[in-house]
Amino acid sequence: LSKLRAWEGGRNAALRQAVARKQRIVLGTGQEQISHSVPRGSGAEMASPPKGSPNSPGDIDNVASVLLTLCSEFGFSFAEALHTRSDGHCLVQSGAKYCSNGDAERFYQASREFVFPLQIGIPGRVWKYKNVAQHGDVSILPSTIFLRAELARQANLRGCVAIPIQVSSTAHFFVALFYSSEVFSSQEVGHSLLAKAREVLAAKPSYCLSIPPAPAPQVDPGSSAGTRSVLSKSRSWLKCELALNKAPMERSADDIDDIMKFTRRLEFFKHMPEPQRAGLCRAMQLAKYNPGVIMHKSSDPENKQVWRLVILGRMSVQVTEQYSDGTPYTVWLFDGGQTFGRSYLNLFSDPSIGTSAWIESVGQCQCLEIQIPPEMECDFKAWTRPLWYEELTRYFGVSINEAGEALGMCTSAIKKICRRHGIARWPHRKLASVEKVISQIQTKIDEMELSEAKDDGALNTLRNEMFDAIKQKMQCASNTRAVVLPDG
């Protein structure tokens, strides 16, 4: 038996190494930069496009020229253009960029190894909704909204505007992001940039590029009756719905059995013992919501006992910023079978920087409302309930025991969740080591900048080391399953 366990352990270790090797291949796809028709001294360049790029070098060259024109007009410090990877799963750097200084170039080099799936980060949201996005100061945003916030702080990049650009001949899209060293205090910058971009593209019809028309309000397409999921079409749900329409005290043993049969297929109850699951099913409620009904607000008190599970329709997480004129934007959608609670809003909101969030219904929605009773709270700590990778990352800076206390879970449950997310070891010590390196480099930079005999070459070397260390920190904490996807 011990030999069999040793063999299984060796096989699993080999499998983990193979997965890690494949991820490193994906992370290390940077290509050497080459010049193109735009003069190198102008700051606009095009790196060689990745293999299998959906856009031709000519399209990328044209976008690089547009970036140069718009940056010269508005005085942006940095601009980049991302496009879809050949498999269509995510956005990657196209190679078109504009850098006005060395820190902007370092920001770009550090960014080349990150990809953005649909709706992840600012590029992913612009790609999904085909809409203009403006942020007053990306350097202070949570990483769930702007993944590269720490790199932006180091590069002194603040205001950001992102616009979609369509290739007319192929219907492929670019997402162009423009950054300024100044904070955008109003939405006028985005409106002016969009108008100028339309004018520039209209003056160059040979580019075959255009700005797509403004879409409908930022919600997912769906009928007013709600988006029907696979769950709401099942036969077991029809029986469960009949039972849930009765008051909890009026439900018979057969009704409870029908609810139990349906909940067996739900991830929320997957690792829950039968007696506890039966107790929750007995008190479970079915709630129906009209469009625009707000479930949770980030300003509401924390409530870890109430969870909602989407059966019909979608729930969206909306965010407003200090400089957004009160206009919300969607950062996440909960579809059928997914669970959400008030705690998820902590990932997107921070009162200290003026961001607030709430969860509201999109179309007609139906949700199961699950209330965890006080007598079940101790058992609930040991269950591996839904927990986002990004929710875990908020506690990577402390030990796993401290994280368990903050999350109200035992360490065994957290370890199980970590394994599902591909985290083999709690990264507290590794992050602490990287943070120490960052602090040491920053101290050297501060001393050198204050020195009378400043060595520009040594200072540039230190700044390169700083960006590399921050990138390493981001790779330790970033969800590679959600942010970096393997080809195919």
Short mmCIF file of C-alpha atoms in Angstrom, two decimals:
data_model
loop_
_atom_site.label_atom_id
_atom_site.label_comp_id
_atom_site.label_asym_id
_atom_site.label_seq_id
_atom_site.Cartn_x
_atom_site.Cartn_y
_atom_site.Cartn_z
CA LEU A 1 0.00 0.00 0.00
CA SER A 2 2.86 2.41 0.85
CA LYS A 3 4.47 1.70 -2.53
CA LEU A 4 1.17 2.41 -4.28
CA ARG A 5 0.80 5.72 -2.43
CA ALA A 6 4.37 6.66 -3.31
CA TRP A 7 3.71 5.87 -6.96
CA GLU A 8 0.49 7.93 -6.92
CA GLY A 9 2.33 10.82 -5.27
CA GLY A 10 5.07 10.71 -7.88
CA ARG A 11 2.58 10.59 -10.72
CA ASN A 12 0.62 13.58 -9.33
CA ALA A 13 3.85 15.51 -8.85
CA ALA A 14 4.82 14.81 -12.47
CA LEU A 15 1.39 15.97 -13.60
CA ARG A 16 1.71 19.22 -11.63
CA GLN A 17 5.15 19.84 -13.11
CA ALA A 18 3.79 19.31 -16.63
CA VAL A 19 0.96 21.79 -16.01
CA ALA A 20 3.38 24.32 -14.54
CA ARG A 21 5.73 23.85 -17.52
CA LYS A 22 2.87 24.49 -19.94
CA GLN A 23 1.87 27.63 -18.02
CA ARG A 24 5.46 28.88 -18.12
CA ILE A 25 5.47 28.40 -21.88
CA VAL A 26 2.29 30.51 -22.08
CA LEU A 27 3.74 33.13 -19.72
CA GLY A 28 6.97 33.36 -21.69
CA THR A 29 5.63 34.03 -25.17
CA GLY A 30 7.30 37.44 -25.51
CA GLN A 31 8.81 38.14 -28.94
CA GLU A 32 11.78 40.38 -29.79
CA GLN A 33 10.71 43.84 -30.90
CA ILE A 34 11.20 44.98 -34.48
CA SER A 35 10.77 48.40 -36.00
CA HIS A 36 8.13 49.26 -38.59
CA SER A 37 7.23 52.17 -40.81
CA VAL A 38 6.59 54.58 -37.91
CA PRO A 39 9.92 56.24 -37.02
CA ARG A 40 11.53 54.62 -33.96
CA GLY A 41 12.40 57.93 -32.42
CA SER A 42 8.73 58.89 -32.30
CA GLY A 43 8.00 56.42 -29.48
CA ALA A 44 5.49 54.36 -31.47
CA GLU A 45 6.66 50.86 -32.34
CA MET A 46 5.30 47.49 -33.29
CA ALA A 47 6.65 44.30 -31.78
CA SER A 48 6.42 41.13 -33.85
CA PRO A 49 2.89 39.72 -33.56
CA PRO A 50 2.47 36.35 -31.80
CA LYS A 51 2.20 33.22 -33.91
CA GLY A 52 -1.32 32.54 -35.10
CA SER A 53 -2.31 36.19 -34.69
CA PRO A 54 -5.81 36.85 -36.10
CA ASN A 55 -4.75 40.28 -37.40
CA SER A 56 -2.20 40.80 -40.15
CA PRO A 57 1.02 42.78 -39.60
CA GLY A 58 -0.47 45.47 -41.82
CA ASP A 59 -3.48 45.89 -39.48
CA ILE A 60 -1.19 46.05 -36.45
CA ASP A 61 1.02 48.58 -38.24
CA ASN A 62 -2.02 50.76 -38.98
CA VAL A 63 -3.18 50.61 -35.35
CA ALA A 64 0.32 51.62 -34.20
CA SER A 65 0.11 54.66 -36.48
CA VAL A 66 -3.29 55.58 -34.98
CA LEU A 67 -1.85 55.27 -31.46
CA LEU A 68 0.96 57.67 -32.38
CA THR A 69 -1.45 60.23 -33.84
CA LEU A 70 -3.82 60.18 -30.85
CA CYS A 71 -1.03 60.23 -28.25
CA SER A 72 0.59 63.21 -29.97
CA GLU A 73 -2.76 65.01 -30.01
CA PHE A 74 -3.68 64.40 -26.35
CA GLY A 75 -0.24 64.09 -24.75
CA PHE A 76 -0.67 60.55 -23.44
CA SER A 77 2.34 58.90 -21.81
CA PHE A 78 1.64 55.39 -23.00
CA ALA A 79 -0.72 53.48 -25.30
CA GLU A 80 -1.11 49.79 -26.12
CA ALA A 81 -3.33 47.78 -28.44
CA LEU A 82 -4.49 44.27 -27.55
CA HIS A 83 -6.24 41.82 -29.87
CA THR A 84 -7.76 38.37 -29.65
CA ARG A 85 -5.47 35.37 -29.58
CA SER A 86 -5.77 32.88 -32.42
CA ASP A 87 -7.96 30.55 -30.32
CA GLY A 88 -10.35 33.43 -29.52
CA HIS A 89 -10.19 32.75 -25.76
CA CYS A 90 -8.49 35.93 -24.61
CA LEU A 91 -6.80 39.21 -25.47
CA VAL A 92 -3.01 39.46 -25.87
CA GLN A 93 -0.61 42.23 -26.75
CA SER A 94 -0.69 42.85 -30.50
CA GLY A 95 2.71 44.57 -30.56
CA ALA A 96 1.34 48.04 -31.38
CA LYS A 97 2.34 50.52 -28.68
CA TYR A 98 3.45 54.07 -27.91
CA CYS A 99 5.97 54.82 -25.13
CA SER A 100 7.00 58.36 -24.23
CA ASN A 101 9.53 57.42 -21.54
CA GLY A 102 11.49 54.55 -20.03
CA ASP A 103 8.90 53.72 -17.35
CA ALA A 104 6.20 53.38 -19.99
CA GLU A 105 8.45 50.97 -21.89
CA ARG A 106 9.03 48.97 -18.69
CA PHE A 107 5.28 48.85 -18.06
CA TYR A 108 4.76 47.45 -21.55
CA GLN A 109 7.50 44.83 -21.22
CA ALA A 110 6.04 43.65 -17.90
CA SER A 111 2.55 43.54 -19.46
CA ARG A 112 3.45 41.34 -22.42
CA GLU A 113 3.14 38.16 -20.38
CA PHE A 114 -0.45 38.78 -19.23
CA VAL A 115 -3.57 37.88 -21.16
CA PHE A 116 -7.17 38.91 -20.53
CA PRO A 117 -10.17 36.61 -21.02
CA LEU A 118 -13.60 38.00 -21.78
CA GLN A 119 -14.76 40.43 -19.07
CA ILE A 120 -11.46 40.17 -17.10
CA GLY A 121 -9.89 43.56 -16.44
CA ILE A 122 -10.47 46.73 -18.44
CA PRO A 123 -9.43 45.15 -21.80
CA GLY A 124 -11.71 42.16 -21.27
CA ARG A 125 -14.73 44.35 -20.44
CA VAL A 126 -14.22 46.61 -23.48
CA TRP A 127 -13.87 43.47 -25.62
CA LYS A 128 -17.11 42.04 -24.24
CA TYR A 129 -19.29 45.16 -24.38
CA LYS A 130 -17.62 46.97 -27.34
CA ASN A 131 -17.95 50.16 -25.35
CA VAL A 132 -15.58 52.97 -24.31
CA ALA A 133 -14.24 52.72 -20.74
CA GLN A 134 -12.65 55.56 -18.79
CA HIS A 135 -11.03 55.41 -15.36
CA GLY A 136 -9.82 58.47 -13.47
CA ASP A 137 -6.87 56.76 -11.76
CA VAL A 138 -6.10 53.11 -12.53
CA SER A 139 -3.13 53.08 -10.14
CA ILE A 140 -5.42 53.00 -7.08
CA LEU A 141 -8.03 50.56 -8.38
CA PRO A 142 -8.36 47.02 -6.94
CA SER A 143 -6.58 44.37 -8.99
CA THR A 144 -9.99 42.78 -9.76
CA ILE A 145 -10.81 45.91 -11.80
CA PHE A 146 -7.33 46.76 -13.11
CA LEU A 147 -4.91 43.85 -12.79
CA ARG A 148 -1.76 45.92 -13.36
CA ALA A 149 -2.48 48.66 -10.81
CA GLU A 150 0.83 48.23 -8.97
CA LEU A 151 2.79 48.37 -12.22
CA ALA A 152 0.86 51.52 -13.16
CA ARG A 153 1.80 53.17 -9.87
CA GLN A 154 5.47 52.41 -10.49
CA ALA A 155 5.25 53.78 -14.06
CA ASN A 156 3.31 56.89 -12.95
CA LEU A 157 0.33 56.03 -15.13
CA ARG A 158 -2.96 57.41 -13.79
CA GLY A 159 -5.88 58.23 -16.09
CA CYS A 160 -6.90 55.60 -18.66
CA VAL A 161 -9.28 55.48 -21.61
CA ALA A 162 -9.94 52.26 -23.54
CA ILE A 163 -11.71 52.15 -26.90
CA PRO A 164 -12.63 49.27 -29.25
CA ILE A 165 -11.33 49.37 -32.83
CA GLN A 166 -12.83 47.07 -35.45
CA VAL A 167 -11.06 45.72 -38.54
CA SER A 168 -13.69 46.14 -41.24
CA SER A 169 -12.33 43.46 -43.56
CA THR A 170 -12.24 40.66 -40.96
CA ALA A 171 -14.59 41.85 -38.16
CA HIS A 172 -11.73 41.28 -35.67
CA PHE A 173 -11.27 43.71 -32.81
CA PHE A 174 -8.46 45.61 -31.17
CA VAL A 175 -8.77 47.16 -27.71
CA ALA A 176 -6.65 50.32 -27.52
CA LEU A 177 -5.76 51.68 -24.07
CA PHE A 178 -4.39 55.21 -23.57
CA TYR A 179 -2.70 56.24 -20.32
CA SER A 180 -1.83 59.65 -18.91
CA SER A 181 0.35 60.73 -16.00
CA GLU A 182 -2.55 62.98 -14.95
CA VAL A 183 -5.76 61.95 -13.17
CA PHE A 184 -8.91 62.26 -15.31
CA SER A 185 -11.41 64.17 -13.18
CA SER A 186 -14.20 64.18 -15.79
CA GLN A 187 -15.53 62.05 -18.61
CA GLU A 188 -14.69 64.70 -21.24
CA VAL A 189 -11.33 63.09 -22.04
CA GLY A 190 -13.01 59.88 -23.15
CA HIS A 191 -15.60 61.68 -25.27
CA SER A 192 -12.95 63.87 -26.94
CA LEU A 193 -10.65 60.88 -27.61
CA LEU A 194 -13.48 58.87 -29.13
CA ALA A 195 -14.47 61.74 -31.42
CA LYS A 196 -10.88 62.29 -32.52
CA ALA A 197 -10.36 58.55 -33.12
CA ARG A 198 -13.40 58.47 -35.41
CA GLU A 199 -12.03 61.48 -37.28
CA VAL A 200 -8.55 59.95 -37.70
CA LEU A 201 -9.90 56.61 -38.92
CA ALA A 202 -12.35 58.29 -41.31
CA ALA A 203 -9.44 60.23 -42.84
CA LYS A 204 -7.56 56.98 -43.54
CA PRO A 205 -10.03 54.65 -45.30
CA SER A 206 -7.16 52.47 -46.53
CA TYR A 207 -6.63 51.31 -42.93
CA CYS A 208 -10.03 49.54 -42.97
CA LEU A 209 -10.43 50.40 -39.27
CA SER A 210 -13.46 51.85 -37.53
CA ILE A 211 -14.99 52.47 -34.13
CA PRO A 212 -18.04 50.20 -33.65
CA PRO A 213 -21.33 52.01 -32.96
CA ALA A 214 -22.30 52.58 -29.35
CA PRO A 215 -24.19 49.50 -28.09
CA ALA A 216 -27.24 49.31 -25.88
CA PRO A 217 -26.85 49.83 -22.11
CA GLN A 218 -24.14 47.67 -20.59
CA VAL A 219 -26.01 44.46 -19.88
CA ASP A 220 -25.79 41.04 -21.36
CA PRO A 221 -28.25 40.30 -24.17
CA GLY A 222 -31.33 38.44 -23.03
CA SER A 223 -35.07 38.66 -23.13
CA SER A 224 -37.07 40.49 -20.50
CA ALA A 225 -38.27 37.12 -19.31
CA GLY A 226 -34.74 36.25 -18.19
CA THR A 227 -32.00 34.04 -19.51
CA ARG A 228 -32.98 30.42 -19.01
CA SER A 229 -30.18 28.20 -17.74
CA VAL A 230 -29.89 24.45 -18.02
CA LEU A 231 -30.95 24.21 -14.38
CA SER A 232 -34.32 25.92 -14.94
CA LYS A 233 -35.15 23.54 -17.81
CA SER A 234 -34.56 20.29 -15.92
CA ARG A 235 -37.36 18.01 -14.77
CA SER A 236 -35.99 17.93 -11.24
CA TRP A 237 -36.27 21.72 -11.06
CA LEU A 238 -39.97 21.65 -11.98
CA LYS A 239 -40.68 19.39 -9.00
CA CYS A 240 -38.39 21.45 -6.79
CA GLU A 241 -40.11 24.69 -7.83
CA LEU A 242 -43.51 23.30 -6.86
CA ALA A 243 -42.15 22.40 -3.43
CA LEU A 244 -40.44 25.78 -2.96
CA ASN A 245 -43.67 27.64 -3.74
CA LYS A 246 -45.05 26.27 -0.47
CA ALA A 247 -44.28 27.88 2.87
CA PRO A 248 -41.44 26.08 4.71
CA MET A 249 -43.79 24.85 7.45
CA GLU A 250 -46.22 23.41 4.87
CA ARG A 251 -43.67 21.29 2.98
CA SER A 252 -44.12 17.55 3.22
CA ALA A 253 -41.42 14.88 3.34
CA ASP A 254 -41.88 14.37 -0.41
CA ASP A 255 -41.40 18.10 -1.00
CA ILE A 256 -38.14 18.08 0.96
CA ASP A 257 -37.03 15.04 -1.02
CA ASP A 258 -37.71 16.84 -4.33
CA ILE A 259 -35.66 19.84 -3.16
CA MET A 260 -32.86 17.53 -1.99
CA LYS A 261 -32.70 15.77 -5.36
CA PHE A 262 -32.32 19.08 -7.19
CA THR A 263 -29.67 20.50 -4.85
CA ARG A 264 -27.41 17.46 -5.29
CA ARG A 265 -26.27 18.87 -8.64
CA LEU A 266 -25.37 22.30 -7.23
CA GLU A 267 -21.76 23.15 -6.40
CA PHE A 268 -22.79 24.99 -3.21
CA PHE A 269 -24.08 21.75 -1.66
CA LYS A 270 -21.58 19.38 -3.23
CA HIS A 271 -19.38 18.94 -0.14
CA MET A 272 -22.12 19.35 2.46
CA PRO A 273 -23.24 16.42 4.67
CA GLU A 274 -26.77 15.15 4.03
CA PRO A 275 -28.30 16.11 7.44
CA GLN A 276 -27.12 19.73 7.17
CA ARG A 277 -28.21 19.95 3.54
CA ALA A 278 -31.66 18.66 4.50
CA GLY A 279 -31.94 21.37 7.16
CA LEU A 280 -31.08 24.11 4.66
CA CYS A 281 -33.46 22.69 2.05
CA ARG A 282 -36.28 22.67 4.59
CA ALA A 283 -35.92 26.44 5.20
CA MET A 284 -34.87 27.45 1.65
CA GLN A 285 -36.85 30.18 -0.13
CA LEU A 286 -37.46 30.88 -3.84
CA ALA A 287 -37.23 34.60 -4.62
CA LYS A 288 -38.26 36.25 -7.89
CA TYR A 289 -36.89 39.64 -8.96
CA ASN A 290 -37.79 42.19 -11.61
CA PRO A 291 -35.02 43.85 -13.66
CA GLY A 292 -32.84 46.30 -11.73
CA VAL A 293 -33.54 45.03 -8.22
CA ILE A 294 -30.49 45.50 -5.96
CA MET A 295 -29.58 42.49 -3.81
CA HIS A 296 -26.49 43.68 -1.94
CA LYS A 297 -24.59 46.95 -1.58
CA SER A 298 -20.99 47.39 -0.50
CA SER A 299 -22.25 49.91 2.08
CA ASP A 300 -24.46 47.24 3.70
CA PRO A 301 -23.20 45.48 6.86
CA GLU A 302 -21.27 42.26 6.28
CA ASN A 303 -23.60 39.24 6.29
CA LYS A 304 -21.92 35.84 5.90
CA GLN A 305 -25.10 33.86 6.63
CA VAL A 306 -27.15 34.76 3.52
CA TRP A 307 -26.29 33.25 0.12
CA ARG A 308 -28.21 33.38 -3.14
CA LEU A 309 -28.02 30.86 -5.96
CA VAL A 310 -29.09 31.91 -9.48
CA ILE A 311 -31.62 29.62 -11.19
CA LEU A 312 -33.10 31.90 -13.87
CA GLY A 313 -31.63 35.08 -15.36
CA ARG A 314 -28.37 36.82 -14.42
CA MET A 315 -27.07 38.96 -11.60
CA SER A 316 -24.51 41.66 -12.36
CA VAL A 317 -21.91 43.35 -10.16
CA GLN A 318 -21.97 47.11 -10.83
CA VAL A 319 -19.20 49.52 -9.78
CA THR A 320 -18.92 53.30 -9.61
CA GLU A 321 -15.71 55.29 -9.11
CA GLN A 322 -14.81 58.65 -7.67
CA TYR A 323 -14.22 60.16 -11.14
CA SER A 324 -16.96 58.32 -13.08
CA ASP A 325 -19.73 60.95 -12.70
CA GLY A 326 -21.80 58.27 -11.00
CA THR A 327 -22.01 56.12 -14.16
CA PRO A 328 -21.77 52.43 -13.19
CA TYR A 329 -20.12 49.71 -15.21
CA THR A 330 -20.42 45.92 -15.07
CA VAL A 331 -17.43 43.97 -13.73
CA TRP A 332 -18.97 40.51 -13.31
CA LEU A 333 -22.06 38.42 -14.11
CA PHE A 334 -23.50 35.50 -12.12
CA ASP A 335 -25.21 32.93 -14.36
CA GLY A 336 -27.43 29.96 -13.58
CA GLY A 337 -26.00 27.66 -10.91
CA GLN A 338 -23.59 30.27 -9.51
CA THR A 339 -23.76 31.46 -5.91
CA PHE A 340 -23.14 34.96 -4.62
CA GLY A 341 -23.14 36.82 -1.33
CA ARG A 342 -22.39 40.21 0.15
CA SER A 343 -18.71 39.32 0.74
CA TYR A 344 -17.96 39.29 -3.02
CA LEU A 345 -18.44 43.06 -3.17
CA ASN A 346 -15.33 43.54 -1.03
CA LEU A 347 -13.31 42.49 -4.08
CA PHE A 348 -14.48 45.48 -6.13
CA SER A 349 -15.16 48.27 -3.62
CA ASP A 350 -12.99 50.40 -1.37
CA PRO A 351 -14.47 53.49 0.35
CA SER A 352 -10.99 54.95 0.86
CA ILE A 353 -10.54 55.40 -2.92
CA GLY A 354 -14.17 56.22 -3.70
CA THR A 355 -15.29 52.96 -5.32
CA SER A 356 -18.62 51.37 -4.41
CA ALA A 357 -20.34 48.24 -5.74
CA TRP A 358 -23.67 46.47 -5.69
CA ILE A 359 -25.32 43.37 -7.15
CA GLU A 360 -28.51 43.78 -9.15
CA SER A 361 -30.76 41.64 -11.31
CA VAL A 362 -30.48 41.61 -15.11
CA GLY A 363 -33.91 40.84 -16.56
CA GLN A 364 -36.40 38.63 -14.73
CA CYS A 365 -34.50 36.50 -12.20
CA GLN A 366 -35.14 33.64 -9.83
CA CYS A 367 -32.80 32.78 -6.98
CA LEU A 368 -32.66 30.31 -4.16
CA GLU A 369 -32.15 32.18 -0.87
CA ILE A 370 -30.13 30.15 1.62
CA GLN A 371 -29.93 31.24 5.25
CA ILE A 372 -27.24 29.64 7.41
CA PRO A 373 -28.77 29.26 10.91
CA PRO A 374 -26.65 30.13 13.99
CA GLU A 375 -26.49 26.51 15.16
CA MET A 376 -24.89 25.53 11.84
CA GLU A 377 -22.20 28.22 11.74
CA CYS A 378 -19.49 26.00 13.29
CA ASP A 379 -20.11 23.26 10.71
CA PHE A 380 -20.30 25.85 7.93
CA LYS A 381 -16.68 26.86 8.62
CA ALA A 382 -15.48 23.40 7.59
CA TRP A 383 -17.44 23.27 4.32
CA THR A 384 -15.68 24.17 1.09
CA ARG A 385 -18.27 26.71 0.04
CA PRO A 386 -17.83 28.87 -3.11
CA LEU A 387 -14.75 31.05 -2.70
CA TRP A 388 -13.17 32.99 -5.55
CA TYR A 389 -9.45 32.87 -6.18
CA GLU A 390 -9.46 36.68 -5.95
CA GLU A 391 -11.11 36.44 -2.53
CA LEU A 392 -8.25 34.23 -1.37
CA THR A 393 -5.60 36.62 -2.73
CA ARG A 394 -6.71 39.30 -0.26
CA TYR A 395 -5.23 37.12 2.49
CA PHE A 396 -2.06 35.90 0.78
CA GLY A 397 -0.12 38.46 2.81
CA VAL A 398 -0.91 36.69 6.11
CA SER A 399 -0.59 33.11 7.33
CA ILE A 400 -3.23 30.55 6.41
CA ASN A 401 -4.38 30.44 10.05
CA GLU A 402 -5.03 34.20 10.06
CA ALA A 403 -6.79 33.87 6.69
CA GLY A 404 -9.03 31.17 8.15
CA GLU A 405 -10.04 33.40 11.04
CA ALA A 406 -10.86 36.31 8.71
CA LEU A 407 -12.85 34.09 6.30
CA GLY A 408 -14.64 32.18 9.05
CA MET A 409 -13.31 28.85 7.76
CA CYS A 410 -11.01 26.17 9.07
CA THR A 411 -7.61 25.72 7.43
CA SER A 412 -8.53 22.27 6.08
CA ALA A 413 -11.42 23.77 4.09
CA ILE A 414 -9.17 26.54 2.76
CA LYS A 415 -6.55 24.00 1.67
CA LYS A 416 -9.19 22.04 -0.26
CA ILE A 417 -10.27 25.22 -2.05
CA CYS A 418 -6.63 26.08 -2.78
CA ARG A 419 -6.11 22.70 -4.43
CA ARG A 420 -9.13 23.27 -6.67
CA HIS A 421 -7.67 26.62 -7.71
CA GLY A 422 -4.28 25.03 -8.45
CA ILE A 423 -2.53 26.52 -5.39
CA ALA A 424 -0.14 23.84 -4.17
CA ARG A 425 1.22 25.92 -1.29
CA TRP A 426 -0.06 28.98 0.59
CA PRO A 427 2.07 31.81 -0.92
CA HIS A 428 2.47 33.94 2.24
CA ARG A 429 6.22 33.31 2.62
CA LYS A 430 6.99 33.66 -1.07
CA LEU A 431 5.12 36.97 -1.28
CA ALA A 432 6.84 38.21 1.87
CA SER A 433 10.20 37.43 0.26
CA VAL A 434 9.26 39.32 -2.93
CA GLU A 435 7.95 42.26 -0.88
CA LYS A 436 11.28 42.40 0.95
CA VAL A 437 13.14 42.56 -2.37
CA ILE A 438 10.82 45.33 -3.60
CA SER A 439 11.41 47.31 -0.40
CA GLN A 440 15.19 46.94 -0.72
CA ILE A 441 15.17 48.06 -4.37
CA GLN A 442 12.96 51.06 -3.55
CA THR A 443 15.36 52.10 -0.76
CA LYS A 444 18.28 52.00 -3.21
CA ILE A 445 16.32 54.02 -5.79
CA ASP A 446 15.41 56.69 -3.20
CA GLU A 447 19.03 56.95 -2.03
CA MET A 448 20.34 57.22 -5.59
CA GLU A 449 17.81 59.91 -6.57
CA LEU A 450 18.84 62.00 -3.54
CA SER A 451 22.54 61.55 -4.26
CA GLU A 452 24.42 64.39 -5.90
CA ALA A 453 26.43 61.99 -8.08
CA LYS A 454 23.45 60.34 -9.75
CA ASP A 455 24.28 57.40 -12.01
CA ASP A 456 21.56 57.18 -14.67
CA GLY A 457 22.71 53.77 -15.87
CA ALA A 458 22.59 52.26 -12.39
CA LEU A 459 19.23 53.95 -11.74
CA ASN A 460 17.75 52.44 -14.91
CA THR A 461 19.04 49.02 -13.87
CA LEU A 462 17.35 49.36 -10.48
CA ARG A 463 14.07 50.43 -12.06
CA ASN A 464 14.21 47.41 -14.38
CA GLU A 465 14.75 45.20 -11.33
CA MET A 466 11.80 46.88 -9.60
CA PHE A 467 9.42 46.14 -12.48
CA ASP A 468 10.66 42.54 -12.65
CA ALA A 469 10.06 42.11 -8.90
CA ILE A 470 6.53 43.57 -9.13
CA LYS A 471 5.78 41.29 -12.08
CA GLN A 472 6.99 38.31 -10.03
CA LYS A 473 4.72 39.40 -7.19
CA MET A 474 1.75 39.64 -9.55
CA GLN A 475 2.44 36.19 -10.94
CA CYS A 476 2.52 34.79 -7.40
CA ALA A 477 -0.89 36.25 -6.62
CA SER A 478 -2.65 36.22 -10.01
CA ASN A 479 -5.13 33.51 -10.91
CA THR A 480 -3.34 31.84 -13.83
CA ARG A 481 -6.41 29.73 -14.58
CA ALA A 482 -8.51 32.87 -15.11
CA VAL A 483 -5.91 35.33 -16.38
CA VAL A 484 -3.53 33.08 -18.32
CA LEU A 485 -5.10 30.43 -20.52
CA PRO A 486 -3.17 27.75 -22.43
CA ASP A 487 -3.46 27.67 -26.21
CA GLY A 488 -6.44 25.67 -27.38
#
